[in-house]
mmCIF file of C-alpha atoms in Angstrom:
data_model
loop_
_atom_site.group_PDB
_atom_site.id
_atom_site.type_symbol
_atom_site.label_atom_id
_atom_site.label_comp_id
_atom_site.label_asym_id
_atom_site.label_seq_id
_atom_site.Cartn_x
_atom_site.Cartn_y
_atom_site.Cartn_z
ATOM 1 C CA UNK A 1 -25.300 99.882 19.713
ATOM 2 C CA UNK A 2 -28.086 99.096 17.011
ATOM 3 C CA UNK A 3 -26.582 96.594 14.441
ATOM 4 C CA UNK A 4 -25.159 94.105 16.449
ATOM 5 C CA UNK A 5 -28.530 92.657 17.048
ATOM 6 C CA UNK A 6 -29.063 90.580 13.468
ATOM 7 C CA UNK A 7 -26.500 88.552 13.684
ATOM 8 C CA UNK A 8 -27.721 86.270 15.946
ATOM 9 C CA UNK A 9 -31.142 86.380 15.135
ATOM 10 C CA UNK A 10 -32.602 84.207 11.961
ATOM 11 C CA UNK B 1 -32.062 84.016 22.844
ATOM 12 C CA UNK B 2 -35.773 84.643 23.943
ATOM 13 C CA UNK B 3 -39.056 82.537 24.270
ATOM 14 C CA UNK B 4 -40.678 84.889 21.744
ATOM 15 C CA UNK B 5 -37.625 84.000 19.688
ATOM 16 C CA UNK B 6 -38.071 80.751 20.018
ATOM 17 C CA UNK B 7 -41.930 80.189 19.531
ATOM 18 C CA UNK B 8 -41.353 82.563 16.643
ATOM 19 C CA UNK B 9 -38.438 80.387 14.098
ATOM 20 C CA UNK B 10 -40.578 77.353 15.768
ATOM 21 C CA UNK B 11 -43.563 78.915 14.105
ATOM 22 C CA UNK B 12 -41.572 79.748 10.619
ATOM 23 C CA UNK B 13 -40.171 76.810 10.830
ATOM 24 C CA UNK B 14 -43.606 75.347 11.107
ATOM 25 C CA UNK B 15 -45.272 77.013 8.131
ATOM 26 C CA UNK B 16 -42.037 75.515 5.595
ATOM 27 C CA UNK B 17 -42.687 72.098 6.715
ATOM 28 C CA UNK B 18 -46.445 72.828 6.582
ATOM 29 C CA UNK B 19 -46.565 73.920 3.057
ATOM 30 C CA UNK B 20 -43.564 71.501 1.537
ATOM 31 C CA UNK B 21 -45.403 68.693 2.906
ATOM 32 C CA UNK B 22 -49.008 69.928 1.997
ATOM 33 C CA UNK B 23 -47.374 70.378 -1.901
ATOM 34 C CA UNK B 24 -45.216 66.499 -1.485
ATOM 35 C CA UNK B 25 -48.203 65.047 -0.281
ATOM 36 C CA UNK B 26 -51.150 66.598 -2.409
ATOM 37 C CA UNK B 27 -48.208 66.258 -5.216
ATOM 38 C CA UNK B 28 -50.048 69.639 -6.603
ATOM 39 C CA UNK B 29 -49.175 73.355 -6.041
ATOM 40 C CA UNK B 30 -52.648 74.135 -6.525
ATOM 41 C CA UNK B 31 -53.459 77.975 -5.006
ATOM 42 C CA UNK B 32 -49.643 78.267 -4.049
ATOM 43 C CA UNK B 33 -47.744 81.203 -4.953
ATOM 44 C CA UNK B 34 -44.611 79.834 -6.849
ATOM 45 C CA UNK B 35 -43.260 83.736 -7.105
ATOM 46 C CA UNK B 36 -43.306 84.012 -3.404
ATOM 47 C CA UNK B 37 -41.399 80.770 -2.624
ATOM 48 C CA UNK B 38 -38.426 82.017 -5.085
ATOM 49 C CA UNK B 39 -38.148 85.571 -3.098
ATOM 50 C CA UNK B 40 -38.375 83.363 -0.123
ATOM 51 C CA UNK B 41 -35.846 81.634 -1.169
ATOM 52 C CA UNK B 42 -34.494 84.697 -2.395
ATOM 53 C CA UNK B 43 -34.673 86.183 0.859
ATOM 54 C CA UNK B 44 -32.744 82.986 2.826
ATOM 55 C CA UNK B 45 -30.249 82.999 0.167
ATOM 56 C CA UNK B 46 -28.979 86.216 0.683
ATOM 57 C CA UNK B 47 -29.097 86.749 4.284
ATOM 58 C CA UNK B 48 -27.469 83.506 5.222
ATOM 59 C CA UNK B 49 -24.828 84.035 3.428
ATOM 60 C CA UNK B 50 -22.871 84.823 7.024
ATOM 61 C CA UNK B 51 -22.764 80.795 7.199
ATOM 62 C CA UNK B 52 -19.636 80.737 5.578
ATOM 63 C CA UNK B 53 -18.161 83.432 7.766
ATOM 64 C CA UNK B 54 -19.652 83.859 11.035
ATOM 65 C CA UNK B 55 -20.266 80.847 13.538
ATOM 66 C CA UNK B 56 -23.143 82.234 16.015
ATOM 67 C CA UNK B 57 -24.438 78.711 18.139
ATOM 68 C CA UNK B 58 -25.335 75.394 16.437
ATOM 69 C CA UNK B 59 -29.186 76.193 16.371
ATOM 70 C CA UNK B 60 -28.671 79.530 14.395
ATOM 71 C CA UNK B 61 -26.311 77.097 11.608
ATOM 72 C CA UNK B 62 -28.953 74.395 11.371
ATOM 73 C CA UNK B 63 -31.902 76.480 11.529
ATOM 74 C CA UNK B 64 -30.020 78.475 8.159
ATOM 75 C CA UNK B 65 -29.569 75.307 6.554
ATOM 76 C CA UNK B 66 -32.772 73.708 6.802
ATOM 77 C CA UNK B 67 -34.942 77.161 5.645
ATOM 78 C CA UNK B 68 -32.302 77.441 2.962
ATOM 79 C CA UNK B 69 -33.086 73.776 1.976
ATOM 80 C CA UNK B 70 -36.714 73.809 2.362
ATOM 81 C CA UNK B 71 -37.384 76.794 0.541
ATOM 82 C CA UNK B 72 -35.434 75.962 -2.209
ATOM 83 C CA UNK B 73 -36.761 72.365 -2.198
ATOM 84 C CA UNK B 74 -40.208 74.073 -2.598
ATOM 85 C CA UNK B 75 -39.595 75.311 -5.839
ATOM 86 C CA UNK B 76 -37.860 73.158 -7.075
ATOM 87 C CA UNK B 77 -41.263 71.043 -6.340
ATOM 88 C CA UNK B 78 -43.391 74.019 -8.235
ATOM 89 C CA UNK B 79 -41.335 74.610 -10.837
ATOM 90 C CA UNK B 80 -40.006 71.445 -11.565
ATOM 91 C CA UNK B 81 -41.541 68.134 -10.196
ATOM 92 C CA UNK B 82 -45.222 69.220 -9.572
ATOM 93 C CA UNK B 83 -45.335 72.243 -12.573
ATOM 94 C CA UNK B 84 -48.177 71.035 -14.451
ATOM 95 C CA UNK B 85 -49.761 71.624 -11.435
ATOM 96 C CA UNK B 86 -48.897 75.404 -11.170
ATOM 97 C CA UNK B 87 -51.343 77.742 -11.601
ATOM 98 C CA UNK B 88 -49.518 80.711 -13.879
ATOM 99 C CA UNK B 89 -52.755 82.337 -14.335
ATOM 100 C CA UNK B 90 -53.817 83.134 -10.692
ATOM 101 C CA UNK B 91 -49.722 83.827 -10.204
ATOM 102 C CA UNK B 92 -49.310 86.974 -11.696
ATOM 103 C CA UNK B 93 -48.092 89.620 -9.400
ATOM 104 C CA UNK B 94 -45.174 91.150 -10.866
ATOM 105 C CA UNK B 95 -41.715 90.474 -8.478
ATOM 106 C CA UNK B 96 -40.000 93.383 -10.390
ATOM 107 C CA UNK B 97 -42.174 95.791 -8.593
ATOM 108 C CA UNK B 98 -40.785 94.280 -5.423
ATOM 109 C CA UNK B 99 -37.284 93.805 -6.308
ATOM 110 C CA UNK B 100 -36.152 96.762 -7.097
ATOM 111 C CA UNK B 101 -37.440 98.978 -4.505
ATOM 112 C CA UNK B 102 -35.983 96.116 -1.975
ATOM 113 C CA UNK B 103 -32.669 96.609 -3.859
ATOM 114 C CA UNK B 104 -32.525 100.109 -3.979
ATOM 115 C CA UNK B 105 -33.887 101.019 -0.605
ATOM 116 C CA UNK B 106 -30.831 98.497 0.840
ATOM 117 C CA UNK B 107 -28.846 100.492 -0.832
ATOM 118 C CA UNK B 108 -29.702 103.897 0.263
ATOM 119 C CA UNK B 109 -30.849 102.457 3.823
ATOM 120 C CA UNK B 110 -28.164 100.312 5.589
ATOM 121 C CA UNK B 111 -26.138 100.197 8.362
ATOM 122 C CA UNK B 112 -23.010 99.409 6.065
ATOM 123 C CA UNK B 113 -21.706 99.805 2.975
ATOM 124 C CA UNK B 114 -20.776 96.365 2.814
ATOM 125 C CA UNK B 115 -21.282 93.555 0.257
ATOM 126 C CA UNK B 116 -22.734 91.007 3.198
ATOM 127 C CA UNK B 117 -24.197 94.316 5.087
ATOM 128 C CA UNK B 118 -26.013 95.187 1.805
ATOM 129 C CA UNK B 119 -27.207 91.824 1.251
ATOM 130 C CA UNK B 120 -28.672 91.225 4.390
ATOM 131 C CA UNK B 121 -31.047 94.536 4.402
ATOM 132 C CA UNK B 122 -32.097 93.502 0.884
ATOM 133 C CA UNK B 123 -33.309 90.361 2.173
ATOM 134 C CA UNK B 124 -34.648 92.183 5.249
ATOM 135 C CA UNK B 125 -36.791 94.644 3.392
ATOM 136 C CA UNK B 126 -37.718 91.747 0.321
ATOM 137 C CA UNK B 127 -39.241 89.491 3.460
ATOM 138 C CA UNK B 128 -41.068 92.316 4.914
ATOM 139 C CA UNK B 129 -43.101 92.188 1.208
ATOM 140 C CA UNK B 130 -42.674 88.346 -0.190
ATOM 141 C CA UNK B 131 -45.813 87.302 0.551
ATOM 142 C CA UNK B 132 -47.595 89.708 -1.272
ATOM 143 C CA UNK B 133 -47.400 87.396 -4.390
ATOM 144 C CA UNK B 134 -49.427 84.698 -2.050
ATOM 145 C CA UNK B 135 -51.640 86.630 -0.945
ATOM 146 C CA UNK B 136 -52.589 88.545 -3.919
ATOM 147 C CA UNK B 137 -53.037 84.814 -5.269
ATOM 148 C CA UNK B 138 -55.771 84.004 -2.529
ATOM 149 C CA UNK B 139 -57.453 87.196 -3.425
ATOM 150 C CA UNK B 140 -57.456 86.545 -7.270
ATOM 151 C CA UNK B 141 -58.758 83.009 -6.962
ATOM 152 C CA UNK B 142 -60.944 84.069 -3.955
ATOM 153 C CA UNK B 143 -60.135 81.256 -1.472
ATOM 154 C CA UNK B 144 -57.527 79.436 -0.128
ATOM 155 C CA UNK B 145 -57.442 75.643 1.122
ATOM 156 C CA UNK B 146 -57.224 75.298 5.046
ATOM 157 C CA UNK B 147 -53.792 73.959 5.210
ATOM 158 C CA UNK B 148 -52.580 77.016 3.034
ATOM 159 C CA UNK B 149 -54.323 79.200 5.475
ATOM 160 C CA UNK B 150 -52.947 77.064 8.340
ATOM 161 C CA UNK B 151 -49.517 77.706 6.554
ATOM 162 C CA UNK B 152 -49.884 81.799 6.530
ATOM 163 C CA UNK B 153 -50.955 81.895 9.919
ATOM 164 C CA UNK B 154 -47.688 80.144 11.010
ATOM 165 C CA UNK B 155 -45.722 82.307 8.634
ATOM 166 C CA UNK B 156 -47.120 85.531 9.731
ATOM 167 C CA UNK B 157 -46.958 85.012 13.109
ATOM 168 C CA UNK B 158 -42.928 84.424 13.353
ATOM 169 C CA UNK B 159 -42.638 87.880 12.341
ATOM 170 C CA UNK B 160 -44.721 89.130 14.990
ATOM 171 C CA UNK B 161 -43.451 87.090 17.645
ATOM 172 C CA UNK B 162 -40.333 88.877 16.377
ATOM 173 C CA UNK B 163 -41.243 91.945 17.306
ATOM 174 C CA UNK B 164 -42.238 91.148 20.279
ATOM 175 C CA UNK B 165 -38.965 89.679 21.140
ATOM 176 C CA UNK B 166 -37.375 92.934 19.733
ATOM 177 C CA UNK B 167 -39.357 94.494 22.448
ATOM 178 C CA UNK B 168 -37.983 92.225 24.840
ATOM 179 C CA UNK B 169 -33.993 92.555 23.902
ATOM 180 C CA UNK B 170 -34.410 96.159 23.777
ATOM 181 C CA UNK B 171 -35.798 96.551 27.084
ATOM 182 C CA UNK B 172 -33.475 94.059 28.584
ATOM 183 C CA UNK B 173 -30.381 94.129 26.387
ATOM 184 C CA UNK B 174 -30.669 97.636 24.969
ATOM 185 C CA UNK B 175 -30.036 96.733 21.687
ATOM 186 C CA UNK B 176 -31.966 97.003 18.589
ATOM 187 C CA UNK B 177 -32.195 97.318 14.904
ATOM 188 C CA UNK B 178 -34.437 99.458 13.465
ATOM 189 C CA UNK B 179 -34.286 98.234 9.973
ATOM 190 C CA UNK B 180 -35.002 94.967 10.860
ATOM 191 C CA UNK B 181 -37.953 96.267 13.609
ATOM 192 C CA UNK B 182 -39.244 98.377 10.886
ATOM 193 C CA UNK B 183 -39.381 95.892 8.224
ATOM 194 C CA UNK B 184 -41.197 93.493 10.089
ATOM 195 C CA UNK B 185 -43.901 95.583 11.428
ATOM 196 C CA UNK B 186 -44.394 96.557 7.513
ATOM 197 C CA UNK B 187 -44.621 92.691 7.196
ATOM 198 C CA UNK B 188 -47.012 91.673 9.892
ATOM 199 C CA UNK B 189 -49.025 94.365 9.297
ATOM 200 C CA UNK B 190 -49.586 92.981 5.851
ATOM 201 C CA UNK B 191 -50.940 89.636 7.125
ATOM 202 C CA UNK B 192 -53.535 91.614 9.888
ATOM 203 C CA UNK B 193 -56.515 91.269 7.469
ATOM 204 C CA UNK B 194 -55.546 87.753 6.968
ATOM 205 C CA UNK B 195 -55.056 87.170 10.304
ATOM 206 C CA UNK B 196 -58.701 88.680 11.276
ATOM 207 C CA UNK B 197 -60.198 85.940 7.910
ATOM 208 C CA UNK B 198 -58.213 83.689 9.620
ATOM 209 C CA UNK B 199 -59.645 83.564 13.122
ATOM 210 C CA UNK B 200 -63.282 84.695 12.413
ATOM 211 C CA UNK B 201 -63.643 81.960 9.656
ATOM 212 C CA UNK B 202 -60.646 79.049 9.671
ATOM 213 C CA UNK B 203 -61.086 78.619 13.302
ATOM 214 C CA UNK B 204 -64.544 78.081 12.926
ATOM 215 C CA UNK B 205 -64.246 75.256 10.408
ATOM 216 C CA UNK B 206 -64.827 77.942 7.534
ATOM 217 C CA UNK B 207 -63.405 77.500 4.060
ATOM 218 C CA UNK B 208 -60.991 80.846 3.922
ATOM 219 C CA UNK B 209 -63.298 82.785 1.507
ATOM 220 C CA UNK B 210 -61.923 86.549 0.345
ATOM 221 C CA UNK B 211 -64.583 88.793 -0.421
ATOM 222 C CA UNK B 212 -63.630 88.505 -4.272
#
């Protein structure tokens, strides 16, 4: 999956 | 979470504190770009609006307090406290030119048609181009002091220790983001001839000197 990645990161 | 992670919202971190203290301390926002500290703040504003919805870990909360805080404490301190000190006529570049394409690309480019989905590639793709304001300021006045030079180092460097720890999450979580990886090579990129001013001359005790 791509867009799970931002919302962890600042 | 990921050392390059780490070193890199240590570093952004970093450059905040560097230049609110450099403008508290000096008490002048002398050769500061006060239009790239409001789409900074710009930029904090609107991705971190997820606070209010989404708990992550405590370090991602505080973290998107304090550069919410700081940024808008800095210009509050250029436009407000320390403005006679602000130098309108070096700090021309015009935001509009930034804005809109940021605005218009998140809406053509997302991952979702959402209002916080939206948001959040807006203030992806206006951070990838923020500083532009900055450094088209250094290049109009033709220098920059050391600590502001100390300041875009640690600012452009977060971004690139991003990518590398994009590099490192897709290889060993397989995830990724493209808009987010894209946007921030766009954005280091933009800092490279700085970077190269930056350790030729700054390192070597040089005054950071643009060729004007």
């Amino acid at each position: 999956g791509t867009n799970t990645l931002h919302k962890d990161e600042l | 979470m990921n050392i390059f992670r780490i070193i890199g919202d240590l570093s952004h971190l970093l450059a905040i504190i560097i230049l609110l203290r450099k403008i508290w301390k000096t008490r002048s926002c002398a050769g500061i770009s006060g239009k790239s500290q409001i789409l900074f703040a710009l930029v904090y504003t609107t991705r971190y609006l997820d606070l209010v919805t989404t708990y992550v870990s405590l370090y991602n909360t505080v973290m998107k307090i304090i550069f919410i805080a700081v940024s808008i404490a800095t210009c509050y301190l250029i436009y407000m406290k320390f403005k006679a000190t602000y130098d309108h006529n070096h700090d021309t570049f015009r935001i509009e030119f930034l804005l809109a394409p940021a605005v218009i690309l998140a809406l053509l480019i997302n991952h979702d048609f959402t209002f916080l989905e939206i948001l959040w590639t807006f203030s992806i793709y206006l951070e990838s181009v923020a500083i532009l304001p900055q450094l088209f300021m250094v290049s109009k006045t033709g220098e920059a002091e050391s600590i502001t030079s100390h300041y875009l180092f640690a600012l452009g460097s977060y971004r690139a220790l991003y990518i590398l720890n994009w590099i490192y999450r897709y290889h060993n979580e397989e995830i990724y983001d493209l808009i987010a990886i894209v946007a921030g090579i766009v954005q280091t990129a933009l800092y490279c001839d700085f970077f190269y001013l930056y350790i030729t001359k700054v390192l070597r005790g040089k005054k950071l000197q643009l060729p004007a």
